[in-house]
XYZ file of C-alpha atoms in Angstrom:
226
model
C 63.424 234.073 172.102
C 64.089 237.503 173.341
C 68.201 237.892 172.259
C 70.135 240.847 172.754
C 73.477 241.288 170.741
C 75.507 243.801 172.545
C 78.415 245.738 170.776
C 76.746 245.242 167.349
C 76.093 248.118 165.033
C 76.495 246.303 161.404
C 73.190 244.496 162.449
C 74.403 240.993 160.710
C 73.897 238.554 163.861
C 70.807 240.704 165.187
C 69.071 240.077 161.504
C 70.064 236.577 161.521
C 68.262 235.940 163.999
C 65.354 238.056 163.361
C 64.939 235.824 159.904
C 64.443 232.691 161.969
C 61.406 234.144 163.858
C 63.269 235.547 167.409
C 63.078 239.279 168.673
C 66.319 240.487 168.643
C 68.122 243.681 169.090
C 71.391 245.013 168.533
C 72.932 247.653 170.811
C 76.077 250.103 170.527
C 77.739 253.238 170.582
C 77.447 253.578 166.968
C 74.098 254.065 164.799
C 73.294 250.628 163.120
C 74.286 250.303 159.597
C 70.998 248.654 158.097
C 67.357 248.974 159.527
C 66.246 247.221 162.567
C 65.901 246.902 166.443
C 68.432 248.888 167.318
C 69.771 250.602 171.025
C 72.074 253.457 170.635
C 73.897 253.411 173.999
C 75.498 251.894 176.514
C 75.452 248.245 176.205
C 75.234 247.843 180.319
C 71.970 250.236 180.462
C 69.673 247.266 178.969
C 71.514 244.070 180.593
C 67.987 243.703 183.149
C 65.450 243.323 180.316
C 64.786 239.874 180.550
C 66.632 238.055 177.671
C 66.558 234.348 176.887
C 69.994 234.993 174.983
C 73.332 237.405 174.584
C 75.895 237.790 171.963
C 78.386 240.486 172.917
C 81.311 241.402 170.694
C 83.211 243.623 173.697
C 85.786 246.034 171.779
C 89.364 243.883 171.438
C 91.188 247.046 170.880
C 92.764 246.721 174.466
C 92.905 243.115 175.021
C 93.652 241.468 172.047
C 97.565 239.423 171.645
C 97.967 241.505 168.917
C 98.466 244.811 170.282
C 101.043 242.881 173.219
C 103.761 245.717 172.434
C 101.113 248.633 173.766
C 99.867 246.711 176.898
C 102.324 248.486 179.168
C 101.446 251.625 178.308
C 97.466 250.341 178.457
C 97.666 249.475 181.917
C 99.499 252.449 182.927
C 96.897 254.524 182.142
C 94.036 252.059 182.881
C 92.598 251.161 179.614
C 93.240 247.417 179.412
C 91.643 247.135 183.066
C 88.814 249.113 182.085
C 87.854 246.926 178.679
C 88.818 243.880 181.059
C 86.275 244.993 183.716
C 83.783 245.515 181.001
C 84.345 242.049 179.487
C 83.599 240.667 182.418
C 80.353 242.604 183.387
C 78.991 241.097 180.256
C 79.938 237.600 181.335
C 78.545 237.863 184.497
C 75.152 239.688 183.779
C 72.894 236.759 184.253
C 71.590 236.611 181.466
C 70.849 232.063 181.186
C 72.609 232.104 177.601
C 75.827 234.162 176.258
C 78.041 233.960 173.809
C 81.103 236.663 174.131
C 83.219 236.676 171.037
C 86.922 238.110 170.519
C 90.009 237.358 169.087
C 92.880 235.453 171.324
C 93.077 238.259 174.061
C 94.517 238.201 177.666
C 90.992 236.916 178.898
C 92.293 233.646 178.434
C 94.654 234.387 181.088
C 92.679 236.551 183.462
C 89.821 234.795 183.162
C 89.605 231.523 181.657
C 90.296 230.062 178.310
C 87.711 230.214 175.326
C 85.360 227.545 175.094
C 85.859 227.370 171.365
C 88.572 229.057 168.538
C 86.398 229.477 164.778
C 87.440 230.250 161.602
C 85.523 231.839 158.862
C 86.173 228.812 156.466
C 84.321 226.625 158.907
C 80.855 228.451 157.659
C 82.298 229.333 153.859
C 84.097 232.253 154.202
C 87.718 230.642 152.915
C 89.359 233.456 155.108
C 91.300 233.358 157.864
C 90.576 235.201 161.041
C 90.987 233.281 164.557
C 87.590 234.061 167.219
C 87.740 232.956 170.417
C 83.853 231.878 171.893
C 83.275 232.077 175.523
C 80.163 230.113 176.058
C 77.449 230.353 179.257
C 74.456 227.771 178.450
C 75.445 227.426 174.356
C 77.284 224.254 173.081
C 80.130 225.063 170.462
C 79.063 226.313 166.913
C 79.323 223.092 164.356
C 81.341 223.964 161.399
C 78.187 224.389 158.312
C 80.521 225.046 155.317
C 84.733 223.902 155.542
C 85.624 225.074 152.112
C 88.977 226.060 151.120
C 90.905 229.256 150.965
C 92.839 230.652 153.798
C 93.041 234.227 153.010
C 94.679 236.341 155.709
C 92.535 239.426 154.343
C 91.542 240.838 157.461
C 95.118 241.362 158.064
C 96.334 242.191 155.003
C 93.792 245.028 155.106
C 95.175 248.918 154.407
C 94.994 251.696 156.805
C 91.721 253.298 156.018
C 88.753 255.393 158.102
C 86.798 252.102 157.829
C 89.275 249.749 158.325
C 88.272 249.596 161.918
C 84.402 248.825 161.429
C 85.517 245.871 158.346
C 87.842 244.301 160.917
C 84.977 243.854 163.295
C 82.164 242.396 161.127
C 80.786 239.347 162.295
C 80.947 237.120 159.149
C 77.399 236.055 157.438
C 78.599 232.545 157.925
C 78.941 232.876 161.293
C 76.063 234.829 161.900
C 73.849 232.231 160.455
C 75.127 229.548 162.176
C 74.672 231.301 165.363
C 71.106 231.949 164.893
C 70.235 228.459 163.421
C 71.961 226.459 166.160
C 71.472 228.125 169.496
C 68.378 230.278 168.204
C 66.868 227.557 165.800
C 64.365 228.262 163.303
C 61.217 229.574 164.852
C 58.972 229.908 161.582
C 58.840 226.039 161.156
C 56.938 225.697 164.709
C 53.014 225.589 164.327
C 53.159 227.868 167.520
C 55.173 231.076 165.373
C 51.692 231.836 163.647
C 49.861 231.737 167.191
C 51.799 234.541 168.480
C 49.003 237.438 168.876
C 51.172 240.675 168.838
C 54.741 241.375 168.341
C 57.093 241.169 171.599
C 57.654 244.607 172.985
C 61.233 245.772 173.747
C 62.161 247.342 176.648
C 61.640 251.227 176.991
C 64.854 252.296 176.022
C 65.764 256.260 176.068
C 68.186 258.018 173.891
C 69.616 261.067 175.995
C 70.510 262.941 172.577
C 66.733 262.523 171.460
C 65.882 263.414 175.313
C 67.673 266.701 175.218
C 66.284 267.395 172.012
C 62.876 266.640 173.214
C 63.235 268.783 176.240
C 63.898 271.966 174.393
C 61.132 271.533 172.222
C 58.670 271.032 175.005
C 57.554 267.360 173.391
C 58.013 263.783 174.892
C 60.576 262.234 173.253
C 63.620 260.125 173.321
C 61.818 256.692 172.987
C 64.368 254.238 170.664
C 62.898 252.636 167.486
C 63.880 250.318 164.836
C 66.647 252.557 162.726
């Protein structure tokens, strides 16, 4: 299958599923942090490719319960309605199967309530950190690994440049259990060996590599694996 994870720079779900025999690219702001299929952009410029799948991790920073006592000032000035509106675009992009994954956030409210709340020591992580699934065309993730442990370490965590970034990775656990249930494994088929040439991705343009390209008189600008 052809799956995109959007708002992924860490590149743990997009090489989960690239292990089981899929084509799948991650896509953000941000570089990505290992090598792979990677988009450095906008998220929305690559939602008309023609995916089978979607797994988009929308930032939280504006939605989630957590940050209730700012929400006054975040609607004031537009920012809640703006990462709502964005939420949303990914939910309704048509692609057949999604999977949009956050912590308990107001989306319950404005839009409907998760289809699924995980834990990381439901796939072996014995940590605690509640993620809310939103589900188009995916059943629920099965639980691979209950062990115990209920470490609040996420929270616990101390103010640091990377604090942000840790607080956001998907866990491995997870990760695998996404691509093994909704993706499956694609190397055990007798078909994965009759595949003649690798998929293509879609032409995808970085406009910092454009500009660059422009001034040097040489095409340019075409996105690879990082």
């Amino acid at each position: 299958m052809k799956i995109l994870i959007g708002c992924e720079y860490s590149g743990i779900v997009r090489d989960a599923f690239i292990e089981r025999g899929h084509d799948a690219m991650s896509c953000d702001l941000l570089p990505t942090e290992r090598p792979g299929p990677h988009y450095q952009g906008d998220v929305r410029d690559v939602l008309d490719y023609p995916w089978d799948m979607a797994i988009f991790h929308p930032p939280c920073t504006d939605l989630s319960v957590s940050g209730v006592r700012h929400f006054a000032a975040k609607r004031m000035d537009g920012r809640q309605q703006a990462s709502a509106s964005f939420f949303l675009k990914l939910a309704k992009c048509g692609i057949p199967k999604i999977a949009i994954e956050n912590p308990v956030c107001i989306m319950s409210t404005l839009w409907r309530r998760p289809d699924q709340i995980i834990q990381p020591w439901m796939f072996g992580h014995g940590e605690t950190k509640a993620t809310c699934l939103w589900l188009i065309g995916l059943p629920p993730l099965r639980a691979t690994n209950v062990v115990p442990g209920r470490e609040a370490r996420i929270h616990k965590m101390p103010p640091s440049a990377d604090r942000g970034k840790l607080r956001s990775q998907t866990y491995q656990g997870i990760a695998d259990a996404m691509a093994q249930q909704w993706g499956g494994d694609c190397k055990t088929s007798p078909l994965f060996q009759e595949i003649p040439t690798p998929v293509e991705y879609p032409t995808l343009r970085n406009p910092a590599n454009m500009a660059k390209a422009a001034g040097s008189g040489e095409p340019g600008g075409l996105l690879t694996s990082a």
